[in-house]
mmCIF file with all atom_site columns, C-alpha atoms in Angstrom:
data_model
loop_
_atom_site.group_PDB
_atom_site.id
_atom_site.type_symbol
_atom_site.label_atom_id
_atom_site.label_alt_id
_atom_site.label_comp_id
_atom_site.label_asym_id
_atom_site.label_entity_id
_atom_site.label_seq_id
_atom_site.pdbx_PDB_ins_code
_atom_site.Cartn_x
_atom_site.Cartn_y
_atom_site.Cartn_z
_atom_site.occupancy
_atom_site.B_iso_or_equiv
_atom_site.pdbx_formal_charge
_atom_site.auth_seq_id
_atom_site.auth_comp_id
_atom_site.auth_asym_id
_atom_site.auth_atom_id
_atom_site.pdbx_PDB_model_num
ATOM 1   C CA . UNK A 1 1   ? -0.039  -0.148  -0.113  1.00 92.00 ? 154 UNK A CA 1
ATOM 2   C CA . UNK A 1 2   ? 2.869   2.606   0.742   1.00 91.00 ? 155 UNK A CA 1
ATOM 3   C CA . UNK A 1 3   ? 3.880   2.135   -3.084  1.00 91.00 ? 156 UNK A CA 1
ATOM 4   C CA . UNK A 1 4   ? 0.266   2.930   -4.261  1.00 96.00 ? 157 UNK A CA 1
ATOM 5   C CA . UNK A 1 5   ? -0.304  5.542   -1.814  1.00 95.00 ? 158 UNK A CA 1
ATOM 6   C CA . UNK A 1 6   ? 3.009   7.319   -2.863  1.00 94.00 ? 159 UNK A CA 1
ATOM 7   C CA . UNK A 1 7   ? 1.958   7.009   -6.712  1.00 97.00 ? 160 UNK A CA 1
ATOM 8   C CA . UNK A 1 8   ? -1.374  8.720   -5.926  1.00 97.00 ? 161 UNK A CA 1
ATOM 9   C CA . UNK A 1 9   ? 0.294   11.406  -4.230  1.00 97.00 ? 162 UNK A CA 1
ATOM 10  C CA . UNK A 1 10  ? 2.656   12.067  -7.110  1.00 97.00 ? 163 UNK A CA 1
ATOM 11  C CA . UNK A 1 11  ? -0.604  12.290  -9.339  1.00 97.00 ? 164 UNK A CA 1
ATOM 12  C CA . UNK A 1 12  ? -0.328  8.778   -10.937 1.00 97.00 ? 165 UNK A CA 1
ATOM 13  C CA . UNK A 1 13  ? -4.147  8.404   -13.013 1.00 96.00 ? 166 UNK A CA 1
ATOM 14  C CA . UNK A 1 14  ? -3.661  4.918   -12.787 1.00 97.00 ? 167 UNK A CA 1
ATOM 15  C CA . UNK A 1 15  ? -1.916  1.972   -10.570 1.00 98.00 ? 168 UNK A CA 1
ATOM 16  C CA . UNK A 1 16  ? -0.468  -1.192  -12.364 1.00 98.00 ? 169 UNK A CA 1
ATOM 17  C CA . UNK A 1 17  ? -0.495  -4.576  -10.033 1.00 98.00 ? 170 UNK A CA 1
ATOM 18  C CA . UNK A 1 18  ? -0.392  -8.042  -10.360 1.00 98.00 ? 171 UNK A CA 1
ATOM 19  C CA . UNK A 1 19  ? -3.199  -10.471 -8.704  1.00 98.00 ? 172 UNK A CA 1
ATOM 20  C CA . UNK A 1 20  ? -3.578  -13.880 -7.150  1.00 98.00 ? 173 UNK A CA 1
ATOM 21  C CA . UNK A 1 21  ? -6.017  -15.939 -5.146  1.00 97.00 ? 174 UNK A CA 1
ATOM 22  C CA . UNK A 1 22  ? -5.734  -16.881 -1.789  1.00 98.00 ? 175 UNK A CA 1
ATOM 23  C CA . UNK A 1 23  ? -7.029  -20.274 -0.765  1.00 97.00 ? 176 UNK A CA 1
ATOM 24  C CA . UNK A 1 24  ? -10.499 -19.198 0.540   1.00 97.00 ? 177 UNK A CA 1
ATOM 25  C CA . UNK A 1 25  ? -10.847 -16.820 -2.586  1.00 97.00 ? 178 UNK A CA 1
ATOM 26  C CA . UNK A 1 26  ? -9.806  -13.566 -1.795  1.00 98.00 ? 179 UNK A CA 1
ATOM 27  C CA . UNK A 1 27  ? -7.879  -11.723 -4.571  1.00 98.00 ? 180 UNK A CA 1
ATOM 28  C CA . UNK A 1 28  ? -4.625  -10.921 -3.168  1.00 98.00 ? 181 UNK A CA 1
ATOM 29  C CA . UNK A 1 29  ? -2.566  -8.102  -4.633  1.00 98.00 ? 182 UNK A CA 1
ATOM 30  C CA . UNK A 1 30  ? 0.716   -9.640  -5.177  1.00 97.00 ? 183 UNK A CA 1
ATOM 31  C CA . UNK A 1 31  ? 3.651   -10.042 -8.161  1.00 96.00 ? 184 UNK A CA 1
ATOM 32  C CA . UNK A 1 32  ? 4.988   -13.332 -7.277  1.00 96.00 ? 185 UNK A CA 1
ATOM 33  C CA . UNK A 1 33  ? 2.932   -16.829 -6.987  1.00 96.00 ? 186 UNK A CA 1
ATOM 34  C CA . UNK A 1 34  ? 5.327   -17.384 -3.884  1.00 97.00 ? 187 UNK A CA 1
ATOM 35  C CA . UNK A 1 35  ? 5.937   -15.420 -0.708  1.00 98.00 ? 188 UNK A CA 1
ATOM 36  C CA . UNK A 1 36  ? 9.288   -16.094 -0.082  1.00 97.00 ? 189 UNK A CA 1
ATOM 37  C CA . UNK A 1 37  ? 10.695  -12.723 -1.997  1.00 94.00 ? 190 UNK A CA 1
ATOM 38  C CA . UNK A 1 38  ? 8.400   -10.121 -0.875  1.00 91.00 ? 191 UNK A CA 1
ATOM 39  C CA . UNK A 1 39  ? 7.363   -11.410 2.692   1.00 96.00 ? 192 UNK A CA 1
ATOM 40  C CA . UNK A 1 40  ? 8.428   -13.243 5.747   1.00 96.00 ? 193 UNK A CA 1
ATOM 41  C CA . UNK A 1 41  ? 5.982   -16.395 4.841   1.00 97.00 ? 194 UNK A CA 1
ATOM 42  C CA . UNK A 1 42  ? 6.640   -18.952 2.711   1.00 97.00 ? 195 UNK A CA 1
ATOM 43  C CA . UNK A 1 43  ? 4.968   -21.345 -0.043  1.00 98.00 ? 196 UNK A CA 1
ATOM 44  C CA . UNK A 1 44  ? 2.486   -20.557 -2.871  1.00 97.00 ? 197 UNK A CA 1
ATOM 45  C CA . UNK A 1 45  ? -0.181  -17.714 -2.332  1.00 97.00 ? 198 UNK A CA 1
ATOM 46  C CA . UNK A 1 46  ? -2.950  -19.872 -3.376  1.00 97.00 ? 199 UNK A CA 1
ATOM 47  C CA . UNK A 1 47  ? -2.163  -22.320 -0.536  1.00 98.00 ? 200 UNK A CA 1
ATOM 48  C CA . UNK A 1 48  ? -2.747  -19.641 2.160   1.00 98.00 ? 201 UNK A CA 1
ATOM 49  C CA . UNK A 1 49  ? -6.335  -18.381 3.456   1.00 98.00 ? 202 UNK A CA 1
ATOM 50  C CA . UNK A 1 50  ? -6.368  -14.582 3.441   1.00 97.00 ? 203 UNK A CA 1
ATOM 51  C CA . UNK A 1 51  ? -6.335  -14.614 7.003   1.00 96.00 ? 204 UNK A CA 1
ATOM 52  C CA . UNK A 1 52  ? -2.877  -16.457 7.202   1.00 97.00 ? 205 UNK A CA 1
ATOM 53  C CA . UNK A 1 53  ? -1.601  -13.758 4.379   1.00 97.00 ? 206 UNK A CA 1
ATOM 54  C CA . UNK A 1 54  ? -2.935  -10.611 6.175   1.00 96.00 ? 207 UNK A CA 1
ATOM 55  C CA . UNK A 1 55  ? -0.392  -11.466 8.977   1.00 96.00 ? 208 UNK A CA 1
ATOM 56  C CA . UNK A 1 56  ? 2.655   -11.804 6.823   1.00 97.00 ? 209 UNK A CA 1
ATOM 57  C CA . UNK A 1 57  ? 5.244   -8.991  6.637   1.00 95.00 ? 210 UNK A CA 1
ATOM 58  C CA . UNK A 1 58  ? 5.097   -7.736  2.965   1.00 94.00 ? 211 UNK A CA 1
ATOM 59  C CA . UNK A 1 59  ? 7.730   -4.928  3.591   1.00 90.00 ? 212 UNK A CA 1
ATOM 60  C CA . UNK A 1 60  ? 10.405  -7.780  5.151   1.00 90.00 ? 213 UNK A CA 1
ATOM 61  C CA . UNK A 1 61  ? 12.620  -7.925  2.115   1.00 85.00 ? 214 UNK A CA 1
ATOM 62  C CA . UNK A 1 62  ? 12.506  -4.411  1.050   1.00 82.00 ? 215 UNK A CA 1
ATOM 63  C CA . UNK A 1 63  ? 15.847  -2.514  1.850   1.00 77.00 ? 216 UNK A CA 1
ATOM 64  C CA . UNK A 1 64  ? 18.160  0.179   0.871   1.00 80.00 ? 217 UNK A CA 1
ATOM 65  C CA . UNK A 1 65  ? 22.052  -0.156  1.399   1.00 82.00 ? 218 UNK A CA 1
ATOM 66  C CA . UNK A 1 66  ? 21.253  -3.523  3.587   1.00 79.00 ? 219 UNK A CA 1
ATOM 67  C CA . UNK A 1 67  ? 19.048  -1.614  5.981   1.00 78.00 ? 220 UNK A CA 1
ATOM 68  C CA . UNK A 1 68  ? 15.251  -2.374  6.091   1.00 78.00 ? 221 UNK A CA 1
ATOM 69  C CA . UNK A 1 69  ? 12.952  0.169   4.998   1.00 81.00 ? 222 UNK A CA 1
ATOM 70  C CA . UNK A 1 70  ? 9.337   -1.552  5.640   1.00 85.00 ? 223 UNK A CA 1
ATOM 71  C CA . UNK A 1 71  ? 10.195  -4.407  7.846   1.00 86.00 ? 224 UNK A CA 1
ATOM 72  C CA . UNK A 1 72  ? 8.188   -4.539  10.940  1.00 84.00 ? 225 UNK A CA 1
ATOM 73  C CA . UNK A 1 73  ? 5.693   -1.530  9.924   1.00 86.00 ? 226 UNK A CA 1
ATOM 74  C CA . UNK A 1 74  ? 2.510   -3.410  9.308   1.00 89.00 ? 227 UNK A CA 1
ATOM 75  C CA . UNK A 1 75  ? 2.898   -3.266  5.604   1.00 91.00 ? 228 UNK A CA 1
ATOM 76  C CA . UNK A 1 76  ? 0.724   -6.313  4.665   1.00 95.00 ? 229 UNK A CA 1
ATOM 77  C CA . UNK A 1 77  ? -0.498  -7.663  1.213   1.00 97.00 ? 230 UNK A CA 1
ATOM 78  C CA . UNK A 1 78  ? -3.844  -5.796  0.614   1.00 97.00 ? 231 UNK A CA 1
ATOM 79  C CA . UNK A 1 79  ? -6.996  -7.372  -0.999  1.00 98.00 ? 232 UNK A CA 1
ATOM 80  C CA . UNK A 1 80  ? -7.689  -5.694  -4.455  1.00 98.00 ? 233 UNK A CA 1
ATOM 81  C CA . UNK A 1 81  ? -11.098 -4.536  -2.963  1.00 98.00 ? 234 UNK A CA 1
ATOM 82  C CA . UNK A 1 82  ? -8.686  -2.725  -0.565  1.00 97.00 ? 235 UNK A CA 1
ATOM 83  C CA . UNK A 1 83  ? -7.458  -0.774  -3.273  1.00 97.00 ? 236 UNK A CA 1
ATOM 84  C CA . UNK A 1 84  ? -10.475 0.054   -4.822  1.00 98.00 ? 237 UNK A CA 1
ATOM 85  C CA . UNK A 1 85  ? -11.760 1.600   -1.584  1.00 97.00 ? 238 UNK A CA 1
ATOM 86  C CA . UNK A 1 86  ? -8.696  3.338   -1.041  1.00 97.00 ? 239 UNK A CA 1
ATOM 87  C CA . UNK A 1 87  ? -8.346  4.964   -4.352  1.00 97.00 ? 240 UNK A CA 1
ATOM 88  C CA . UNK A 1 88  ? -11.727 5.685   -5.776  1.00 94.00 ? 241 UNK A CA 1
ATOM 89  C CA . UNK A 1 89  ? -11.435 7.512   -9.215  1.00 91.00 ? 242 UNK A CA 1
ATOM 90  C CA . UNK A 1 90  ? -7.872  6.183   -10.037 1.00 96.00 ? 243 UNK A CA 1
ATOM 91  C CA . UNK A 1 91  ? -7.520  3.861   -12.915 1.00 97.00 ? 244 UNK A CA 1
ATOM 92  C CA . UNK A 1 92  ? -6.304  0.533   -12.829 1.00 98.00 ? 245 UNK A CA 1
ATOM 93  C CA . UNK A 1 93  ? -3.899  -2.093  -14.714 1.00 98.00 ? 246 UNK A CA 1
ATOM 94  C CA . UNK A 1 94  ? -4.320  -5.332  -13.184 1.00 98.00 ? 247 UNK A CA 1
ATOM 95  C CA . UNK A 1 95  ? -2.773  -8.366  -14.210 1.00 98.00 ? 248 UNK A CA 1
ATOM 96  C CA . UNK A 1 96  ? -3.999  -11.498 -13.419 1.00 98.00 ? 249 UNK A CA 1
ATOM 97  C CA . UNK A 1 97  ? -1.237  -13.865 -12.635 1.00 96.00 ? 250 UNK A CA 1
ATOM 98  C CA . UNK A 1 98  ? -3.181  -17.148 -11.810 1.00 94.00 ? 251 UNK A CA 1
ATOM 99  C CA . UNK A 1 99  ? -4.543  -19.866 -14.060 1.00 93.00 ? 252 UNK A CA 1
ATOM 100 C CA . UNK A 1 100 ? -6.235  -22.131 -11.885 1.00 93.00 ? 253 UNK A CA 1
ATOM 101 C CA . UNK A 1 101 ? -8.725  -21.750 -10.172 1.00 92.00 ? 254 UNK A CA 1
ATOM 102 C CA . UNK A 1 102 ? -9.548  -18.956 -12.436 1.00 95.00 ? 255 UNK A CA 1
ATOM 103 C CA . UNK A 1 103 ? -9.531  -15.607 -11.049 1.00 96.00 ? 256 UNK A CA 1
ATOM 104 C CA . UNK A 1 104 ? -11.170 -14.016 -13.768 1.00 96.00 ? 257 UNK A CA 1
ATOM 105 C CA . UNK A 1 105 ? -14.944 -14.000 -12.040 1.00 96.00 ? 258 UNK A CA 1
ATOM 106 C CA . UNK A 1 106 ? -13.712 -12.652 -8.689  1.00 97.00 ? 259 UNK A CA 1
ATOM 107 C CA . UNK A 1 107 ? -11.910 -9.975  -10.238 1.00 98.00 ? 260 UNK A CA 1
ATOM 108 C CA . UNK A 1 108 ? -14.850 -8.908  -12.501 1.00 97.00 ? 261 UNK A CA 1
ATOM 109 C CA . UNK A 1 109 ? -17.302 -9.025  -9.342  1.00 98.00 ? 262 UNK A CA 1
ATOM 110 C CA . UNK A 1 110 ? -15.012 -6.821  -7.388  1.00 98.00 ? 263 UNK A CA 1
ATOM 111 C CA . UNK A 1 111 ? -14.993 -4.136  -10.171 1.00 98.00 ? 264 UNK A CA 1
ATOM 112 C CA . UNK A 1 112 ? -18.928 -4.422  -10.459 1.00 97.00 ? 265 UNK A CA 1
ATOM 113 C CA . UNK A 1 113 ? -19.135 -4.012  -6.370  1.00 97.00 ? 266 UNK A CA 1
ATOM 114 C CA . UNK A 1 114 ? -16.619 -1.074  -6.251  1.00 97.00 ? 267 UNK A CA 1
ATOM 115 C CA . UNK A 1 115 ? -18.143 0.866   -9.089  1.00 97.00 ? 268 UNK A CA 1
ATOM 116 C CA . UNK A 1 116 ? -14.363 0.819   -10.534 1.00 97.00 ? 269 UNK A CA 1
ATOM 117 C CA . UNK A 1 117 ? -14.971 2.593   -14.130 1.00 92.00 ? 270 UNK A CA 1
ATOM 118 C CA . UNK A 1 118 ? -11.154 2.678   -15.506 1.00 96.00 ? 271 UNK A CA 1
ATOM 119 C CA . UNK A 1 119 ? -9.766  -0.846  -15.401 1.00 97.00 ? 272 UNK A CA 1
ATOM 120 C CA . UNK A 1 120 ? -7.389  -2.716  -17.909 1.00 97.00 ? 273 UNK A CA 1
ATOM 121 C CA . UNK A 1 121 ? -7.222  -6.748  -17.192 1.00 97.00 ? 274 UNK A CA 1
ATOM 122 C CA . UNK A 1 122 ? -4.305  -8.399  -18.465 1.00 97.00 ? 275 UNK A CA 1
ATOM 123 C CA . UNK A 1 123 ? -2.539  -11.631 -18.380 1.00 96.00 ? 276 UNK A CA 1
ATOM 124 C CA . UNK A 1 124 ? 0.487   -12.964 -19.600 1.00 92.00 ? 277 UNK A CA 1
ATOM 125 C CA . UNK A 1 125 ? -0.916  -16.232 -19.877 1.00 92.00 ? 278 UNK A CA 1
ATOM 126 C CA . UNK A 1 126 ? -3.307  -16.898 -22.913 1.00 91.00 ? 279 UNK A CA 1
ATOM 127 C CA . UNK A 1 127 ? -4.939  -19.738 -20.904 1.00 90.00 ? 280 UNK A CA 1
ATOM 128 C CA . UNK A 1 128 ? -6.448  -16.640 -18.472 1.00 91.00 ? 281 UNK A CA 1
#
């Protein structure tokens, strides 16, 4: 969330993000399919419930010159709906990263529920 907040503060008209599904069907904003690179967790995103994911430190590995920048500051993996609520009127470029289970319907439902009018859905995997 800190990166998205800064982007909007600096005038970004849209936010680019990647999304995966949690084990309980929540659309979670994270680039990687696994947790090790950006959080203090391990395993696949889709193997964990959102309750488990929200308790991970999503700032754990972000450092500058070897010093932690966001570790221990309460940075968590947000749900896509949280971004829609936090940034109304902003456009979204959302890359759907997970093929199975399909996340297309949950994302479309969130867009409709939150009244998001400017969104581009993309996928690097043609099957998605």
